[in-house]
Amino acid sequence: MLTIEKAKEINIKGKDMLKLIDFSKDTIEALVLLADDMKKNKEKYASALQGQLLGMIFEKHSTRTRVSFEAAMIQLGGHAMFMSSNDLQLGRGETIEDTGKVLSGYLDGIMIRTHSHSRIEALAEAATIPVINGLTDLYHPCQALADLLTVYELKGKFKGVKMAYVGDGNNVAHSLMMGAVMTGMDFALTTPAGYEALPEMKEIAQKISAETGSTLTFTEDPEEAVKGADFIYTDVWTSMGQEEEAAKRLKDFEVYQVNEELMALAEADCKFMHCLPAHRGEEVTADVMDGEASVVFQQAENRMHAQKAVLYTLMKK
């Protein structure tokens, strides 16, 4: 691991944060260490982004992303502007490229929570200020950084730590998998047939794990996946936009529920993680979600601290 002094020397000012794999292993570790320092020493960074403006475009609903980014900017001395796509000319047909060019003249950074990843790529290509991915259909990098921060707080390291993800091979799984193997964690992904992570994502993760020496496992057997796990992670079975598939998904995922029986197969001190919102009684039982092993609300708070590190590193003057 880097020291905090070395972490502060990492320079990615002016770049975009669209996905973790755009950055080096050292940069990802640096962001985690910086987030940890910011969480412990809030006042030290209170004017770090004084006078800076972040525009936040939302094309999908949000609780954690909106509040954590806005709070992060305020705590760093800056200001965040919420912009629903329905309130912008985006909602009336203005192109994402034109929006990026216009906002670049007003703001110091843009965060967008949207649907297609190609849409955020088009925005970043047109904008002349940093663009941050608040969520797309392929990636959720800020969530993964918060998850890595949570692991670091609890374990003090990444190497030798095992994360098991149980459920849908979605955008959260993609970013978490990349972040885990980039930092040298062992990672197991267990999904039902037909719900696997995208083949290209698995291929990228396999190449990274070969470089970092981490163990990467793909299986349809959740009991196999969680053996030796220090963390078990899940997400909702039906995400926004998949409501018509809900009944089928409930049936397909029924043996992938994280319950006390599954937790008992992992390490004795295994922690439960979830990106939220959670559906108790579906992907996780209430006794696990609200039990002593659950660190989901620590994760949720860490969204703000991880994003402070991203904002500071990309936007500082």
Short mmCIF file of C-alpha atoms in Angstrom, two decimals:
data_model
loop_
_atom_site.label_atom_id
_atom_site.label_comp_id
_atom_site.label_asym_id
_atom_site.label_seq_id
_atom_site.Cartn_x
_atom_site.Cartn_y
_atom_site.Cartn_z
CA MET A 1 0.00 0.00 0.00
CA LEU A 2 1.01 3.59 -0.61
CA THR A 3 1.54 6.08 2.19
CA ILE A 4 -0.83 9.04 2.43
CA GLU A 5 2.07 11.31 1.44
CA LYS A 6 2.62 9.32 -1.77
CA ALA A 7 -1.13 9.15 -2.34
CA LYS A 8 -1.36 12.95 -2.39
CA GLU A 9 1.29 13.07 -5.12
CA ILE A 10 -0.96 11.16 -7.56
CA ASN A 11 -1.98 13.63 -10.26
CA ILE A 12 -5.14 13.02 -12.27
CA LYS A 13 -6.32 16.64 -12.26
CA GLY A 14 -8.65 17.44 -15.13
CA LYS A 15 -9.29 13.82 -16.08
CA ASP A 16 -12.64 12.02 -16.12
CA MET A 17 -13.76 9.26 -13.73
CA LEU A 18 -15.84 7.02 -15.99
CA LYS A 19 -14.56 3.61 -14.85
CA LEU A 20 -11.88 2.35 -12.49
CA ILE A 21 -9.86 0.55 -15.15
CA ASP A 22 -8.99 3.90 -16.75
CA PHE A 23 -6.59 4.40 -13.83
CA SER A 24 -3.57 2.60 -12.42
CA LYS A 25 -3.59 0.36 -9.36
CA ASP A 26 -1.61 3.04 -7.49
CA THR A 27 -4.19 5.69 -8.35
CA ILE A 28 -7.06 3.56 -7.04
CA GLU A 29 -5.18 2.87 -3.81
CA ALA A 30 -4.31 6.57 -3.55
CA LEU A 31 -7.97 7.56 -3.81
CA VAL A 32 -8.86 5.10 -1.03
CA LEU A 33 -6.09 6.40 1.25
CA LEU A 34 -7.06 10.00 0.52
CA ALA A 35 -10.73 9.22 1.27
CA ASP A 36 -9.67 7.63 4.56
CA ASP A 37 -7.65 10.73 5.49
CA MET A 38 -10.51 13.03 4.52
CA LYS A 39 -12.91 11.05 6.69
CA LYS A 40 -10.57 11.27 9.69
CA ASN A 41 -9.49 14.89 9.15
CA LYS A 42 -12.55 16.70 7.81
CA GLU A 43 -11.44 20.20 8.79
CA LYS A 44 -8.11 19.87 6.98
CA TYR A 45 -9.93 19.82 3.64
CA ALA A 46 -12.73 22.27 4.48
CA SER A 47 -11.68 24.82 1.83
CA ALA A 48 -10.02 22.45 -0.65
CA LEU A 49 -12.55 23.23 -3.39
CA GLN A 50 -13.43 26.76 -2.33
CA GLY A 51 -15.40 28.47 -5.09
CA GLN A 52 -15.65 25.31 -7.23
CA LEU A 53 -18.96 24.33 -8.83
CA LEU A 54 -20.14 20.79 -9.56
CA GLY A 55 -23.12 20.22 -11.83
CA MET A 56 -25.07 17.03 -11.07
CA ILE A 57 -27.21 15.65 -13.91
CA PHE A 58 -29.73 12.99 -12.94
CA GLU A 59 -31.46 10.88 -15.57
CA LYS A 60 -32.17 8.18 -12.97
CA HIS A 61 -33.55 8.49 -9.44
CA SER A 62 -31.12 8.66 -6.54
CA THR A 63 -30.78 8.97 -2.78
CA ARG A 64 -27.14 8.22 -1.92
CA THR A 65 -25.57 9.59 -5.10
CA ARG A 66 -27.33 12.94 -4.92
CA VAL A 67 -26.96 13.58 -1.21
CA SER A 68 -23.40 12.27 -0.90
CA PHE A 69 -22.06 14.33 -3.82
CA GLU A 70 -23.82 17.47 -2.64
CA ALA A 71 -22.62 16.99 0.93
CA ALA A 72 -19.10 16.24 -0.31
CA MET A 73 -18.90 19.49 -2.25
CA ILE A 74 -20.19 21.51 0.68
CA GLN A 75 -17.69 19.89 3.07
CA LEU A 76 -14.88 20.74 0.63
CA GLY A 77 -15.97 24.38 0.46
CA GLY A 78 -17.59 24.17 -2.96
CA HIS A 79 -21.14 24.07 -4.26
CA ALA A 80 -23.19 21.41 -6.07
CA MET A 81 -26.09 22.10 -8.44
CA PHE A 82 -28.80 19.46 -8.88
CA MET A 83 -30.11 19.20 -12.43
CA SER A 84 -32.86 16.77 -13.39
CA SER A 85 -32.80 15.92 -17.09
CA ASN A 86 -36.52 16.74 -17.12
CA ASP A 87 -35.69 20.32 -16.13
CA LEU A 88 -32.89 20.75 -18.67
CA GLN A 89 -33.13 21.11 -22.41
CA LEU A 90 -31.83 17.51 -22.48
CA GLY A 91 -35.41 16.54 -21.76
CA ARG A 92 -36.50 18.38 -24.91
CA GLY A 93 -33.94 16.95 -27.30
CA GLU A 94 -30.76 18.97 -26.83
CA THR A 95 -27.80 16.66 -27.41
CA ILE A 96 -25.59 15.45 -24.59
CA GLU A 97 -22.61 16.86 -26.50
CA ASP A 98 -24.10 20.37 -26.63
CA THR A 99 -24.99 20.11 -22.95
CA GLY A 100 -21.39 19.18 -22.12
CA LYS A 101 -19.99 22.12 -24.05
CA VAL A 102 -22.41 24.59 -22.48
CA LEU A 103 -21.90 23.37 -18.91
CA SER A 104 -18.12 23.49 -19.36
CA GLY A 105 -18.43 27.27 -19.57
CA TYR A 106 -20.24 27.50 -16.23
CA LEU A 107 -18.88 24.75 -14.00
CA ASP A 108 -15.67 23.09 -12.77
CA GLY A 109 -16.96 19.52 -12.98
CA ILE A 110 -19.96 17.41 -13.98
CA MET A 111 -21.36 14.29 -12.32
CA ILE A 112 -23.99 12.37 -14.24
CA ARG A 113 -26.19 9.42 -13.28
CA THR A 114 -27.54 8.01 -16.52
CA HIS A 115 -28.48 4.92 -18.51
CA SER A 116 -26.16 3.94 -21.36
CA HIS A 117 -22.41 4.14 -20.73
CA SER A 118 -21.96 5.44 -24.27
CA ARG A 119 -23.93 8.51 -23.19
CA ILE A 120 -21.44 9.48 -20.49
CA GLU A 121 -18.58 8.83 -22.92
CA ALA A 122 -20.14 11.27 -25.37
CA LEU A 123 -20.57 13.85 -22.60
CA ALA A 124 -16.95 13.46 -21.48
CA GLU A 125 -15.68 13.75 -25.05
CA ALA A 126 -17.50 17.06 -25.53
CA ALA A 127 -16.88 18.59 -22.09
CA THR A 128 -13.67 20.42 -21.24
CA ILE A 129 -14.08 19.84 -17.49
CA PRO A 130 -13.91 16.57 -15.51
CA VAL A 131 -16.90 14.23 -15.86
CA ILE A 132 -17.66 11.74 -13.07
CA ASN A 133 -19.74 8.59 -13.47
CA GLY A 134 -22.52 8.53 -10.85
CA LEU A 135 -23.84 5.31 -12.43
CA THR A 136 -24.35 3.85 -15.90
CA ASP A 137 -25.62 0.53 -17.16
CA LEU A 138 -22.06 -0.88 -17.21
CA TYR A 139 -20.22 0.70 -14.28
CA HIS A 140 -20.65 2.23 -10.83
CA PRO A 141 -17.07 3.32 -9.96
CA CYS A 142 -17.86 5.62 -7.05
CA GLN A 143 -19.74 2.82 -5.30
CA ALA A 144 -16.75 0.50 -5.76
CA LEU A 145 -14.38 3.10 -4.31
CA ALA A 146 -16.64 3.42 -1.25
CA ASP A 147 -16.62 -0.37 -0.95
CA LEU A 148 -12.83 -0.47 -1.12
CA LEU A 149 -12.65 2.24 1.55
CA THR A 150 -14.91 0.13 3.77
CA VAL A 151 -12.70 -2.94 3.28
CA TYR A 152 -9.60 -0.88 4.08
CA GLU A 153 -11.17 0.53 7.26
CA LEU A 154 -12.07 -2.95 8.49
CA LYS A 155 -9.02 -4.91 7.35
CA GLY A 156 -6.25 -2.34 6.89
CA LYS A 157 -5.20 -4.07 3.67
CA PHE A 158 -6.48 -5.61 0.45
CA LYS A 159 -4.04 -8.43 -0.24
CA GLY A 160 -5.25 -11.68 1.27
CA VAL A 161 -8.83 -10.43 1.66
CA LYS A 162 -11.63 -12.28 -0.15
CA MET A 163 -14.82 -10.68 -1.46
CA ALA A 164 -17.74 -12.81 -2.66
CA TYR A 165 -20.45 -11.15 -4.73
CA VAL A 166 -23.76 -13.05 -4.79
CA GLY A 167 -26.52 -12.20 -7.27
CA ASP A 168 -26.84 -10.26 -10.51
CA GLY A 169 -23.73 -9.67 -12.64
CA ASN A 170 -24.63 -6.02 -13.12
CA ASN A 171 -22.88 -2.63 -13.14
CA VAL A 172 -22.14 -2.83 -9.41
CA ALA A 173 -20.61 -6.30 -9.84
CA HIS A 174 -18.50 -5.07 -12.77
CA SER A 175 -16.94 -2.16 -10.87
CA LEU A 176 -16.54 -4.07 -7.61
CA MET A 177 -14.81 -6.93 -9.43
CA MET A 178 -12.42 -4.53 -11.17
CA GLY A 179 -11.64 -2.65 -7.97
CA ALA A 180 -11.07 -5.86 -6.01
CA VAL A 181 -8.61 -7.45 -8.43
CA MET A 182 -6.84 -4.13 -9.09
CA THR A 183 -6.03 -3.87 -5.39
CA GLY A 184 -5.03 -7.53 -5.13
CA MET A 185 -8.11 -8.86 -3.37
CA ASP A 186 -9.44 -12.33 -4.11
CA PHE A 187 -12.87 -12.14 -5.73
CA ALA A 188 -15.63 -14.68 -6.34
CA LEU A 189 -18.68 -13.89 -8.46
CA THR A 190 -21.67 -16.21 -8.24
CA THR A 191 -24.70 -15.62 -10.46
CA PRO A 192 -27.51 -17.71 -11.97
CA ALA A 193 -27.05 -18.82 -15.56
CA GLY A 194 -28.02 -15.98 -17.88
CA TYR A 195 -27.18 -13.28 -15.34
CA GLU A 196 -23.38 -13.45 -15.49
CA ALA A 197 -21.09 -10.46 -15.73
CA LEU A 198 -20.48 -9.48 -19.34
CA PRO A 199 -17.81 -11.64 -21.04
CA GLU A 200 -15.63 -8.63 -21.82
CA MET A 201 -15.72 -7.57 -18.15
CA LYS A 202 -14.68 -11.05 -17.03
CA GLU A 203 -11.85 -11.06 -19.55
CA ILE A 204 -10.53 -7.70 -18.36
CA ALA A 205 -10.72 -8.80 -14.72
CA GLN A 206 -8.88 -12.03 -15.49
CA LYS A 207 -6.02 -10.11 -17.11
CA ILE A 208 -5.79 -7.76 -14.14
CA SER A 209 -5.89 -10.59 -11.58
CA ALA A 210 -3.03 -12.31 -13.40
CA GLU A 211 -0.98 -9.12 -12.99
CA THR A 212 -1.85 -8.50 -9.33
CA GLY A 213 -1.79 -12.15 -8.20
CA SER A 214 -5.37 -12.16 -6.95
CA THR A 215 -7.66 -15.18 -7.27
CA LEU A 216 -10.73 -14.73 -9.47
CA THR A 217 -13.58 -17.26 -9.40
CA PHE A 218 -16.79 -17.47 -11.45
CA THR A 219 -19.40 -20.00 -10.37
CA GLU A 220 -23.14 -20.65 -10.28
CA ASP A 221 -22.81 -22.18 -6.80
CA PRO A 222 -23.17 -19.55 -4.05
CA GLU A 223 -21.97 -21.96 -1.36
CA GLU A 224 -18.72 -22.51 -3.26
CA ALA A 225 -18.27 -18.77 -3.81
CA VAL A 226 -18.56 -17.73 -0.16
CA LYS A 227 -16.14 -20.29 1.29
CA GLY A 228 -13.34 -18.39 3.00
CA ALA A 229 -14.94 -15.02 2.24
CA ASP A 230 -14.21 -12.03 4.46
CA PHE A 231 -17.03 -10.06 2.83
CA ILE A 232 -20.26 -11.17 1.17
CA TYR A 233 -21.83 -8.56 -1.08
CA THR A 234 -25.17 -8.46 -2.86
CA ASP A 235 -27.46 -6.08 -4.74
CA VAL A 236 -31.15 -6.02 -5.57
CA TRP A 237 -32.34 -8.70 -7.98
CA THR A 238 -34.46 -6.26 -9.98
CA SER A 239 -32.86 -2.91 -10.79
CA MET A 240 -34.50 0.23 -12.17
CA GLY A 241 -35.85 -0.44 -15.65
CA GLN A 242 -36.22 -4.20 -15.07
CA GLU A 243 -39.57 -4.12 -13.29
CA GLU A 244 -41.29 -6.22 -15.97
CA GLU A 245 -38.78 -9.01 -15.24
CA ALA A 246 -39.40 -8.98 -11.48
CA ALA A 247 -41.42 -12.21 -11.20
CA LYS A 248 -38.94 -14.19 -13.32
CA ARG A 249 -35.98 -12.77 -11.45
CA LEU A 250 -37.46 -13.68 -8.07
CA LYS A 251 -37.64 -17.30 -9.20
CA ASP A 252 -34.23 -17.36 -10.90
CA PHE A 253 -32.43 -15.83 -7.93
CA GLU A 254 -34.21 -17.60 -5.06
CA VAL A 255 -31.19 -19.75 -4.08
CA TYR A 256 -28.92 -16.69 -4.16
CA GLN A 257 -30.42 -15.05 -1.09
CA VAL A 258 -27.85 -13.98 1.49
CA ASN A 259 -29.11 -15.46 4.77
CA GLU A 260 -27.60 -16.71 8.01
CA GLU A 261 -26.99 -20.15 6.49
CA LEU A 262 -24.93 -18.70 3.64
CA MET A 263 -23.05 -16.34 5.96
CA ALA A 264 -22.12 -19.31 8.17
CA LEU A 265 -20.16 -20.85 5.28
CA ALA A 266 -17.82 -17.85 5.11
CA GLU A 267 -15.15 -16.75 7.60
CA ALA A 268 -16.37 -16.44 11.18
CA ASP A 269 -15.95 -12.66 11.12
CA CYS A 270 -17.35 -12.21 7.61
CA LYS A 271 -19.09 -8.89 6.99
CA PHE A 272 -22.17 -8.28 4.87
CA MET A 273 -22.18 -5.52 2.24
CA HIS A 274 -24.92 -4.05 0.03
CA CYS A 275 -24.90 -0.95 -2.19
CA LEU A 276 -28.53 -0.14 -1.23
CA PRO A 277 -31.44 0.23 -1.51
CA ALA A 278 -32.11 -3.25 -0.10
CA HIS A 279 -35.21 -5.44 -0.37
CA ARG A 280 -35.31 -7.41 2.86
CA GLY A 281 -36.74 -10.86 2.29
CA GLU A 282 -35.48 -10.99 -1.31
CA GLU A 283 -31.72 -10.73 -1.93
CA VAL A 284 -31.00 -10.56 1.82
CA THR A 285 -32.85 -11.56 4.96
CA ALA A 286 -33.64 -8.95 7.59
CA ASP A 287 -31.54 -10.72 10.23
CA VAL A 288 -28.43 -10.40 8.04
CA MET A 289 -29.18 -6.90 6.77
CA ASP A 290 -29.78 -5.57 10.28
CA GLY A 291 -27.43 -7.92 12.10
CA GLU A 292 -24.03 -7.40 13.70
CA ALA A 293 -22.18 -8.56 10.56
CA SER A 294 -23.77 -5.86 8.40
CA VAL A 295 -21.62 -2.86 7.40
CA VAL A 296 -24.03 -1.47 4.80
CA PHE A 297 -24.50 1.91 6.46
CA GLN A 298 -20.76 2.35 6.90
CA GLN A 299 -20.56 1.71 3.14
CA ALA A 300 -23.29 4.24 2.49
CA GLU A 301 -21.51 6.96 4.47
CA ASN A 302 -18.28 6.10 2.68
CA ARG A 303 -19.84 7.09 -0.63
CA MET A 304 -19.40 10.69 0.48
CA HIS A 305 -15.79 10.28 1.60
CA ALA A 306 -14.73 8.34 -1.50
CA GLN A 307 -16.35 10.95 -3.72
CA LYS A 308 -14.62 13.74 -1.81
CA ALA A 309 -11.33 12.11 -2.77
CA VAL A 310 -12.41 11.91 -6.41
CA LEU A 311 -13.67 15.50 -6.51
CA TYR A 312 -10.56 16.86 -4.81
CA THR A 313 -8.17 14.94 -7.04
CA LEU A 314 -9.93 15.82 -10.30
CA MET A 315 -10.96 19.41 -9.56
CA LYS A 316 -8.39 20.95 -7.18
CA LYS A 317 -6.68 24.10 -8.44
#
